[in-house]
């Protein structure tokens, strides 16, 4: 799968979102090349999740443009076909593994529904593809047939990843997708995501507050503070040598061996009355 | 990822049983009462030992005997036969009300939750207006416009009940609408109608069933009252509500049994529906 | 409560067979809190399931102990058992002593005084504060009702404590409602409230998990500073080894309802005693470098009742598991100044490195 135009698979430019008086996202621009990866880093209220929701069409931008595979998607889709085509360009995996699956559907049924939506395949071909996808994300046959409530958080997140991949998207948005997982499971899913990128060439947009996860999974990063991009660059250079005050503070707040929390560095800066 | 609990897909019938078991002794007893009432409603006319409509004035308010265990009513008809035959119209009316109100109410609730914003506001204010009319008043109006009978009474109640259903279900639909799995389906490009029909409504089903059960009890009381007033089922069709009305003249004269027997049937069935409905509702809410 | 304190002291004393030093006691200082052989069963769907198995730990006055584990490890349940907050129907055996007194034998005035001396803070402050009462009202309630402190004096102490946790304009905050404060601010209010009754032990159950990292750093610093100033002992519960290490003297690592390692916090990352601790440290991505592949632990964390019986609970996921690990459940044994529940702990000395990724 190569992009006919050779340009970025996802391009966001001058993006702005207002909720009433509040400007949640202000003039955000970035591009993701095919098989590339970018992290959008920020804390609560930074607007990072709003950007993800605008890219997948769950929120409408106030201003700015979003294009995937060279096609604009900043306005609502006009036809069912257009909607499905957008679905096959960009997909998303949410944070909470407990609510992102229909409790009445097994993994197989969940994936099969997506295949039916996007491809006019015969049942045999769909069945084969379901088996391929469940194997790719590391679910055994029994887990693939089980209802979500009998699966662990990590297993559910694998189902959610398989569902997103079933549409064969060019871009996968990971909205804090490993944040709710136990450390030992988080490592499994991060490895899985690396494998998936290797085998499918999908691009990642990682929405995260966790700088270590960002370091592990992405090439580039933008740092968002109150809706504004305060720093951007390659992930290694931004994390090793942060330039902006906020990035420095973020970096200094991450617990690591030998780290001691310091007081008073940020009083009145990010914290206050809501 | 080896320790997942194996759980085979559960057969729907077995799931219904396990749901019922969870309602406890009172719930199961209520279900039995409802099952018996339903069977009588279907086969009651065949079970009736005598004709439920053949009158014999000479037997008016004659008391119970071995061959007529509940005695005779004000026109000398066998009370047991009338109770058995009357189950049909007494149960059919509430059924029509419940099915109708649920269909319209669920549709409104899901559309409001799916579209949100102005559609939701329009539906909400429409429902508020309907709330202002009591069911019985609507039934009297309907009787005046379309004539008396079970159908116009049922339609009137159906309209009166819809806002209650819609309001309760709207909350549940809103909650389901906000789940990330619904957003995931939207991002896939699935249509709103298919997400609602294949995912949102099935996930609301426990609540819908519980609502239906409770509402059946209300509808039965309201329809009995309407029939009592003479605006529902018309004579000589046997009906529990109307049986109270037509036999009330016996009460001051010392022959309460015909009216009482019909009253007991209504009370038993209504309580059964209410108890079972409340238990199902508790279960549905505990599961959320 | 069942089974507690009924056996004669002589029978329960050698329960763990460990020297006092190993479980955190020094001969000179009696421990403030002593947990021995704590086993807890909960009723889940009609069946009794173990959530804690033979948990033993001790906290000296003024000492901070980290309690680290993944979901199902029993770390929160341990804190709840200590504070007598277990759900109804829980079956408890073993012993919990606070200041030498069996916690589950306390009643009346003793229990009230225990409640004042042991304070707890939780992950979600909003779930533990009444939304329709003013901050000041909430903060001073225990002082006014339990300790009979006059209102004006209680309010003055609350204002002073708010200042100490770094909240500006404390008088104004006292009149505000919980929804007017951000999550980080509210958690600082909870800490201030917990400290008002001058407790001797603070149970902190993931108090910063729901906060942003920059806010977390601030709250951690406040917690650490005040704890030291007040000479307060603390049990700090978290899933993050580094976070515990940052403010705790010792760290207790739990897995499947058991203590698997007790170690000085500064040694834990680079020189762990138990393979699980090492695996946990290695699985976490490193902010300083990109690993070609993370050292993931296969399988998933299990609770006490899901753990395999008759063998080491971690054996199915452990890269170092051998026949001896499946022969029987290992005991918590002393090793190099710490404790490890690993049959091969001595063999593996020096080979377990937390930070090794590739």
PDB file of C-alpha atoms in Angstrom, chain A residues 1 3 7 10 13 24 29 46-48 63 86 104 112 115 117 182 208 214 220-221 228 241 264 268:
ATOM      1  CA  UNK A   1       0.000   0.000   0.000  1.00  0.00           C
ATOM      2  CA  UNK A   3       0.135   6.550  -1.356  1.00  0.00           C
ATOM      3  CA  UNK A   7       2.692  12.832   0.153  1.00  0.00           C
ATOM      4  CA  UNK A  10      -2.275  12.453   7.242  1.00  0.00           C
ATOM      5  CA  UNK A  13      -3.198  22.259   9.208  1.00  0.00           C
ATOM      6  CA  UNK A  24      -9.550  23.779  23.176  1.00  0.00           C
ATOM      7  CA  UNK A  29      -0.522  21.661  12.263  1.00  0.00           C
ATOM      8  CA  UNK A  46      -4.240  20.216  26.589  1.00  0.00           C
ATOM      9  CA  UNK A  47      -6.633  19.421  23.738  1.00  0.00           C
ATOM     10  CA  UNK A  48      -4.863  16.261  22.597  1.00  0.00           C
ATOM     11  CA  UNK A  63     -11.283  26.070  11.586  1.00  0.00           C
ATOM     12  CA  UNK A  86     -12.903   7.534   5.620  1.00  0.00           C
ATOM     13  CA  UNK A 104     -22.715  -8.615  23.578  1.00  0.00           C
ATOM     14  CA  UNK A 112     -16.554  -9.744  11.122  1.00  0.00           C
ATOM     15  CA  UNK A 115     -15.221  -6.749   7.356  1.00  0.00           C
ATOM     16  CA  UNK A 117     -19.015  -3.133   6.303  1.00  0.00           C
ATOM     17  CA  UNK A 182      -0.820  -3.101  33.765  1.00  0.00           C
ATOM     18  CA  UNK A 208      -0.338  10.161  25.317  1.00  0.00           C
ATOM     19  CA  UNK A 214       6.047   8.046  23.465  1.00  0.00           C
ATOM     20  CA  UNK A 220       8.274  12.560  16.029  1.00  0.00           C
ATOM     21  CA  UNK A 221       6.478  14.427  18.752  1.00  0.00           C
ATOM     22  CA  UNK A 228      -1.167  25.253  21.626  1.00  0.00           C
ATOM     23  CA  UNK A 241      17.036  18.079  25.155  1.00  0.00           C
ATOM     24  CA  UNK A 264       7.257  24.688  44.340  1.00  0.00           C
ATOM     25  CA  UNK A 268       0.166  28.452  39.991  1.00  0.00           C
TER      26      UNK A 268
END
